[in-house]
Short mmCIF file of C-alpha atoms in Angstrom, two decimals:
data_model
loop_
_atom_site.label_atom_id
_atom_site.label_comp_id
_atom_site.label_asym_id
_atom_site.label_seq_id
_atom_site.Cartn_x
_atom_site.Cartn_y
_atom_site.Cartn_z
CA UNK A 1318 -1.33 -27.22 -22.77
CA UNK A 1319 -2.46 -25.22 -26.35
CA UNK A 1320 -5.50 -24.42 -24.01
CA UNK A 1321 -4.27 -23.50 -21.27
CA UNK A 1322 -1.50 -21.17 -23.48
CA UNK A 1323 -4.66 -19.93 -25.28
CA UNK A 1324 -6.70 -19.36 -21.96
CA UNK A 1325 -3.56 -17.43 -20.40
CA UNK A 1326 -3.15 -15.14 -23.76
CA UNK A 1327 -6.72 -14.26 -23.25
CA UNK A 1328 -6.23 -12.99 -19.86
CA UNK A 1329 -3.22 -11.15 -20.45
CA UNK A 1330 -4.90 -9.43 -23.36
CA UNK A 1331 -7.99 -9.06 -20.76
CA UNK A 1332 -5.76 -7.84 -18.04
CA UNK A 1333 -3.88 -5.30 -20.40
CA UNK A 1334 -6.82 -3.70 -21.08
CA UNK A 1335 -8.32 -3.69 -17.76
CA UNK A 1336 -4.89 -1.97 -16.82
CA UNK A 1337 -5.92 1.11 -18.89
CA UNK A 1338 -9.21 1.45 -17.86
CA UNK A 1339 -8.87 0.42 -14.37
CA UNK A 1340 -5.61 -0.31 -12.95
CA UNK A 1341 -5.95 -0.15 -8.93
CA UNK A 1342 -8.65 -3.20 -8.95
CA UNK A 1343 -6.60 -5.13 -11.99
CA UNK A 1344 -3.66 -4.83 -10.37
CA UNK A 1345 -5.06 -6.18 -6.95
CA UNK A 1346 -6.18 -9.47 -8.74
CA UNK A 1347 -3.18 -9.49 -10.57
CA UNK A 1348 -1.03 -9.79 -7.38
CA UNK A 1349 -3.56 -12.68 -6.09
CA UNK A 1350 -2.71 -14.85 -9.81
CA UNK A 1351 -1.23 -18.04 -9.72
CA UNK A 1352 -0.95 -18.65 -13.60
CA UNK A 1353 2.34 -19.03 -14.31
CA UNK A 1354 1.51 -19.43 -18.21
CA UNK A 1355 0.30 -15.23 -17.74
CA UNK A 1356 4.25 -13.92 -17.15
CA UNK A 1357 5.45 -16.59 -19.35
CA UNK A 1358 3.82 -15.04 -22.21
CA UNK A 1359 4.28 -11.89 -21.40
CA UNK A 1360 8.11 -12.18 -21.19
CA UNK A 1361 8.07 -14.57 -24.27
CA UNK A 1362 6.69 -11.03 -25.90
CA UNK A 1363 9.34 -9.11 -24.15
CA UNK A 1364 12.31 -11.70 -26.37
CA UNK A 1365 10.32 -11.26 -29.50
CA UNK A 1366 11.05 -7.69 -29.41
CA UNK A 1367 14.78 -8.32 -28.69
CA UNK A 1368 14.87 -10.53 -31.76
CA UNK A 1369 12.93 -7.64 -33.48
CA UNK A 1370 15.32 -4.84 -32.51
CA UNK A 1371 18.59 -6.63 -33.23
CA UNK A 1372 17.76 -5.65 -37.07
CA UNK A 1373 17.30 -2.37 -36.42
CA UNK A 1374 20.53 -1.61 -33.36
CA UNK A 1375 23.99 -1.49 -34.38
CA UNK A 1376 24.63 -5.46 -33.60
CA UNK A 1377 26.93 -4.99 -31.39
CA UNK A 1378 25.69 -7.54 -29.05
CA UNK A 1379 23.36 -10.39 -29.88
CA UNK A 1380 19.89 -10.13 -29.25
CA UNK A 1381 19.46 -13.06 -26.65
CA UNK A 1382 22.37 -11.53 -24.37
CA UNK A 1383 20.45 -8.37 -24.12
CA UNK A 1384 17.41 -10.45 -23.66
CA UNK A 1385 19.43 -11.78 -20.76
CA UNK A 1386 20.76 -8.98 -19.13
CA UNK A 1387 17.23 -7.93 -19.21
CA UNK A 1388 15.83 -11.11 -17.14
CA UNK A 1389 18.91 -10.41 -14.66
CA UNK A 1390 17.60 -6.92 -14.19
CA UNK A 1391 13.99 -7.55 -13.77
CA UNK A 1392 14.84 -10.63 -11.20
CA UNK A 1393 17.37 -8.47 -9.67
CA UNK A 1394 14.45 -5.51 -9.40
CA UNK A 1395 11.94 -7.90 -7.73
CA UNK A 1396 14.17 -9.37 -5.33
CA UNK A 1397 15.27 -6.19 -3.78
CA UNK A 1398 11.71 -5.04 -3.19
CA UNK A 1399 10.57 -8.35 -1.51
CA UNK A 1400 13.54 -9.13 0.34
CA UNK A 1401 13.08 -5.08 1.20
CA UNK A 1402 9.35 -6.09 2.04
CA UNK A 1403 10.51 -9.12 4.18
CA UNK A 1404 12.36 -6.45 6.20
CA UNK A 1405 9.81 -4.02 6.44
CA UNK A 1406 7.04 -6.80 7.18
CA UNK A 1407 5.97 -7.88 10.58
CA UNK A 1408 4.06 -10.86 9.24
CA UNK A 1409 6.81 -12.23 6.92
CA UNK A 1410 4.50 -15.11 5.69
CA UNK A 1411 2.17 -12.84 3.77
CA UNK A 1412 4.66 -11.76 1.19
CA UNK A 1413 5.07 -13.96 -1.46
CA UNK A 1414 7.82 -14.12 -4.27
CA UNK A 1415 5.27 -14.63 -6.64
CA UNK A 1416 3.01 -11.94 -6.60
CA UNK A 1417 5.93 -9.51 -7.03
CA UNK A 1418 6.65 -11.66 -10.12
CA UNK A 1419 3.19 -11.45 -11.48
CA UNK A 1420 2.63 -7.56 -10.91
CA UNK A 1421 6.32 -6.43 -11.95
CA UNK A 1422 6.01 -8.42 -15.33
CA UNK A 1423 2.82 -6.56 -16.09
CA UNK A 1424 4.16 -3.31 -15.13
CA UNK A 1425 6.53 -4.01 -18.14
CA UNK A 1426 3.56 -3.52 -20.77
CA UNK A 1427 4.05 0.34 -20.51
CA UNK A 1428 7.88 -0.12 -21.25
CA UNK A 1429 7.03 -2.89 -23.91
CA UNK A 1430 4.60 -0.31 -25.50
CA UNK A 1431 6.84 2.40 -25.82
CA UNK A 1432 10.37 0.71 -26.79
CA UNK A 1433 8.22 -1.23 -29.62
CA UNK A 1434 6.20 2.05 -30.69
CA UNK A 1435 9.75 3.75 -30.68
CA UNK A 1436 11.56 1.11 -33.13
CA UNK A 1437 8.82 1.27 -35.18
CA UNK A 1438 8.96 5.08 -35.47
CA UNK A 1439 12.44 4.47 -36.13
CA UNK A 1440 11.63 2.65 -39.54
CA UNK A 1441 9.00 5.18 -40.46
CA UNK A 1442 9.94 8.67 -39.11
CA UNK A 1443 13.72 8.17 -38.54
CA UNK A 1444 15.28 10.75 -36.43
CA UNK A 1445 16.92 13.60 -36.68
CA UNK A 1446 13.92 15.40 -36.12
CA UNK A 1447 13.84 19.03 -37.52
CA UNK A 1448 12.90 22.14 -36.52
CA UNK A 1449 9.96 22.74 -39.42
CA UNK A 1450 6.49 22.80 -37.57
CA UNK A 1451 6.16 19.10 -38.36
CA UNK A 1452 9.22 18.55 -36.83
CA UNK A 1453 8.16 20.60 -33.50
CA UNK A 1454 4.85 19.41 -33.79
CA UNK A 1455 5.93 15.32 -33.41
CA UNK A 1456 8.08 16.35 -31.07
CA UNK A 1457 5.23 17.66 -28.64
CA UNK A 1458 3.57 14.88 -29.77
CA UNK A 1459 6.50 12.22 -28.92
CA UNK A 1460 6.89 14.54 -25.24
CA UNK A 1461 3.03 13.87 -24.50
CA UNK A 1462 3.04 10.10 -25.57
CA UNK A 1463 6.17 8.99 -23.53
CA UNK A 1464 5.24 11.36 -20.54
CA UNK A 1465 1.60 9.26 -20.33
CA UNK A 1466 3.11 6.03 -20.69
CA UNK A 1467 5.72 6.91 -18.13
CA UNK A 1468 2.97 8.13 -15.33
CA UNK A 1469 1.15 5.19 -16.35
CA UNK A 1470 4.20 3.46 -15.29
CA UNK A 1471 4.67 4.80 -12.34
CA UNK A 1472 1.10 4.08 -11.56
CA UNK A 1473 2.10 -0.02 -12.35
CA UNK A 1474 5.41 -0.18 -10.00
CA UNK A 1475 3.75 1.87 -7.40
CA UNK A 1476 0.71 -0.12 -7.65
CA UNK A 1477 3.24 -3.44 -8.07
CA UNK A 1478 4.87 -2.78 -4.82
CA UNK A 1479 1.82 -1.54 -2.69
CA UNK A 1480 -0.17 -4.79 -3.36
CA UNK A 1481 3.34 -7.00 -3.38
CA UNK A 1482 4.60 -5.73 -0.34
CA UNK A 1483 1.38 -4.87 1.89
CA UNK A 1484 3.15 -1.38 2.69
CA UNK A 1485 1.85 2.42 3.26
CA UNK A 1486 2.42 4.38 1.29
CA UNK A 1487 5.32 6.17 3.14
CA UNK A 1488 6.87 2.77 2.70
CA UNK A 1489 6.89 2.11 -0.99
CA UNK A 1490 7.81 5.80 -1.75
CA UNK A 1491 10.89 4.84 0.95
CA UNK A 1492 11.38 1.40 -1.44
CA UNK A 1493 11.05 3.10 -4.53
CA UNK A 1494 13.91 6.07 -3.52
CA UNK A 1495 16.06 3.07 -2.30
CA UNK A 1496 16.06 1.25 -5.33
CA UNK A 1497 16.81 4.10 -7.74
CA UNK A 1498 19.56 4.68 -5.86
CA UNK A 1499 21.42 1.84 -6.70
CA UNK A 1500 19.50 1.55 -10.21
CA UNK A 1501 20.48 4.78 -11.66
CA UNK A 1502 24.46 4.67 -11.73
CA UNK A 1503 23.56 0.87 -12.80
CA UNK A 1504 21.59 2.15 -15.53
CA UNK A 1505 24.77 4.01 -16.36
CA UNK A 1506 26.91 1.27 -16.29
CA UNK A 1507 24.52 -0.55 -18.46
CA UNK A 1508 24.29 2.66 -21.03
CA UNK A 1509 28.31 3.09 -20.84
CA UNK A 1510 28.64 -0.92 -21.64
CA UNK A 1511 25.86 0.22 -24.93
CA UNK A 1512 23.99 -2.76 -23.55
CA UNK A 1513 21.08 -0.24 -22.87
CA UNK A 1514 20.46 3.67 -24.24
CA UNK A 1515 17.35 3.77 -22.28
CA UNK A 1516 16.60 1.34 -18.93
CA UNK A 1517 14.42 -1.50 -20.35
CA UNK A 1518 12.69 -1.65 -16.61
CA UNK B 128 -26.07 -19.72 -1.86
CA UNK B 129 -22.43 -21.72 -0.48
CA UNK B 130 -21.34 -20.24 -3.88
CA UNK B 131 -22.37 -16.88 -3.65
CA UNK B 132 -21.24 -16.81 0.25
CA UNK B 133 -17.73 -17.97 -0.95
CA UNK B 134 -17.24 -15.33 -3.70
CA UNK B 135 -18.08 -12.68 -1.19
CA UNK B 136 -15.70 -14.10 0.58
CA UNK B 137 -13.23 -14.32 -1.98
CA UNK B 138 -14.17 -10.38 -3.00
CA UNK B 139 -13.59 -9.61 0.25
CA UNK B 140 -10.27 -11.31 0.99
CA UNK B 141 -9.41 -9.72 -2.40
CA UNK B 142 -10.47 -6.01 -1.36
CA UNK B 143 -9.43 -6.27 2.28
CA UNK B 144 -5.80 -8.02 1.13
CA UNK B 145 -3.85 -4.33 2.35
CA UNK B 146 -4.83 -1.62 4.90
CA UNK B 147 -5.79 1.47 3.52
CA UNK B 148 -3.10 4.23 3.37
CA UNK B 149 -3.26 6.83 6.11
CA UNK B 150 -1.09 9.85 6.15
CA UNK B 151 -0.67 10.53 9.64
CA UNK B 152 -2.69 13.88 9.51
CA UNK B 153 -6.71 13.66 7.79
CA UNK B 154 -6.35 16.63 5.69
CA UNK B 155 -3.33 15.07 3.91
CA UNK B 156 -4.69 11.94 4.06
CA UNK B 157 -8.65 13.19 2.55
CA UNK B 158 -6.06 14.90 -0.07
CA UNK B 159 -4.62 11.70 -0.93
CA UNK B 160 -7.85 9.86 -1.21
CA UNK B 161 -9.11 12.51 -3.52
CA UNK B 162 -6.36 12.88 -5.83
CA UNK B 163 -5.52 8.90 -6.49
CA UNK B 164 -9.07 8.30 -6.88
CA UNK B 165 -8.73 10.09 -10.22
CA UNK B 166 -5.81 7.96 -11.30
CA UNK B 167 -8.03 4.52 -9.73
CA UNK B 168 -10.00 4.38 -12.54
CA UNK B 169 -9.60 5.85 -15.66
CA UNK B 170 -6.13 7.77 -15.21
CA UNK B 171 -5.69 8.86 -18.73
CA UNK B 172 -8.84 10.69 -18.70
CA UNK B 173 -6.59 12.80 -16.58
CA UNK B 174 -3.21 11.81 -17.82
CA UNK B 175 -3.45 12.87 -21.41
CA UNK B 176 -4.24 16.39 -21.23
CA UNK B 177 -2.05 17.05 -18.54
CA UNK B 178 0.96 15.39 -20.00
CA UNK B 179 -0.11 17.35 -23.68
CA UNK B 180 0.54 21.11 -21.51
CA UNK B 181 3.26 19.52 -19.86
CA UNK B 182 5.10 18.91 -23.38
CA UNK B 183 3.44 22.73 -24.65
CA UNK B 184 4.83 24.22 -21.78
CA UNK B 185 7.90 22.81 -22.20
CA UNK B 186 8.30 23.24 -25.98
CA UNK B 187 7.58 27.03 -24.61
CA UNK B 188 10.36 26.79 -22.54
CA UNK B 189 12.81 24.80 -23.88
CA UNK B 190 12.06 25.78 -27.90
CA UNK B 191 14.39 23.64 -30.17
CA UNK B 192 16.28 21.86 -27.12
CA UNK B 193 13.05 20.11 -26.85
CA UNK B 194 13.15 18.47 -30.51
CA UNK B 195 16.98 17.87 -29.94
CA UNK B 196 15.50 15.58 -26.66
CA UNK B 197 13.24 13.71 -28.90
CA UNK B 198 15.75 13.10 -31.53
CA UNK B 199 17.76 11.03 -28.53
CA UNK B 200 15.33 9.34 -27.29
CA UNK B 201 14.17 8.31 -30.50
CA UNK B 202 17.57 6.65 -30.74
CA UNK B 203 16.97 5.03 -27.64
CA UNK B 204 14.74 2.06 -27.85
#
């Protein structure tokens, strides 16, 4: 099992990179993986940052029921697009549960990236920020940085659903607009509820 | 050679596993092509400068409102 745990933390590593450089072709193999040991880790990373954060928040809830809420919104999220796939898919056996599993979970490195890089700023450059010029000038820098990660994102989940679902890309666009419908009052509710400031998706 | 014939076969399953998009009309669709090719491989090559005017341009616009956004979202990891 330490092997195989070993093995998997290689490939995720492998697969994070290859996201950067290349993330059509990764993301195609990705949706083909059977590993289970691959999302495993990966959301095993996603709790240690909980844990980490809970220092750093106002405590007002604990870290594992965020952590929770969290796994209810990311299964939530992947069973709307494949039961939305299922209806959009004349060949219902292709889709498989799975491979929306494996590519939404590493669509989460972007978010993962940038809520860790952000709590770490937090300790070292702790906002407000002001309005000298290095004040301005992290500020453009802060824009630029969470503007790439978010396109990068976007890239993942629109990547996550094409090779997931098997759709056009009419179709996903279509998916995508129907699940931010319900997900953006959600995220709301979420933010009202201070469970979430930002969407952890 | 059985080996070499399965992982074309495998490659091939792999490549061929969705249809390629089509737009309904080719000049939209040799658009598309063109432009995602860019963000295939490599997207950041791409990606960083345009996100770096993105925030200039904005900081243009916006001024001060700008650093008030990042103050936020700097509380909101």
């Amino acid at each position: 099992m330490a092997t195989d745990l070993i093995t998997s933390f290689v490939l995720v590593m492998r697969n994070f990179i290859l996201l950067i450089i290349s993330p059509y072709k990764t993301m195609r193999k990705i949706s083909l993986e059977k590993d289970l040991y691959q999302p495993a880790l990966i959301i095993g990373l996603i709790f240690i940052y909980f844990k980490f954060i809970y220092y750093l928040r106002d405590r007002i809830y604990p870290a594992t029921l965020i952590y929770l809420i969290f796994v209810i919104n990311f299964f939530l999220t992947i069973s709307f697009f494949y039961l939305l796939s299922k209806l959009f898919n004349k060949n219902k056996k292709e889709i498989k549960f799975y491979s929306f599993v494996f590519t939404f979970i590493y669509s989460m490195l972007p978010t993962l990236i940038w809520f860790l890089s952000t709590s770490i700023l937090y300790i070292f450059l702790p906002p407000p920020r002001t309005f000298s010029l290095m004040g301005k000038g992290f500020s453009i820098f802060f824009i630029a940085y969470s503007l790439s990660l978010l396109i990068w994102k976007f890239i993942l989940v629109y990547l996550a659903v094409r090779f997931s679902s098997k759709q056009n890309f009419f179709k996903v666009l279509t998916m995508i607009i129907y699940y931010l419908i319900w997900f953006i009052p959600y995220s709301i509710f979420l933010y009202q509820f201070k469970l979430f400031r930002v969407p952890f998706i | 050679m059985k080996n070499i014939n399965f992982r074309m076969k495998q490659k091939m399953n792999e490549v061929f596993s969705i249809e390629p998009n089509d737009l309904g009309v080719n000049i939209l669709t040799n658009y598309f092509r063109k432009i995602t090719s860019y963000l295939k491989t490599a997207p950041f090559i791409l990606v960083i400068p345009l996100t770096i005017s993105i925030s200039l341009f904005l900081y243009i616009i916006f001024g001060k409102l700008l650093v008030r956004l990042v103050t936020i979202l700097q509380y909101g990891y």
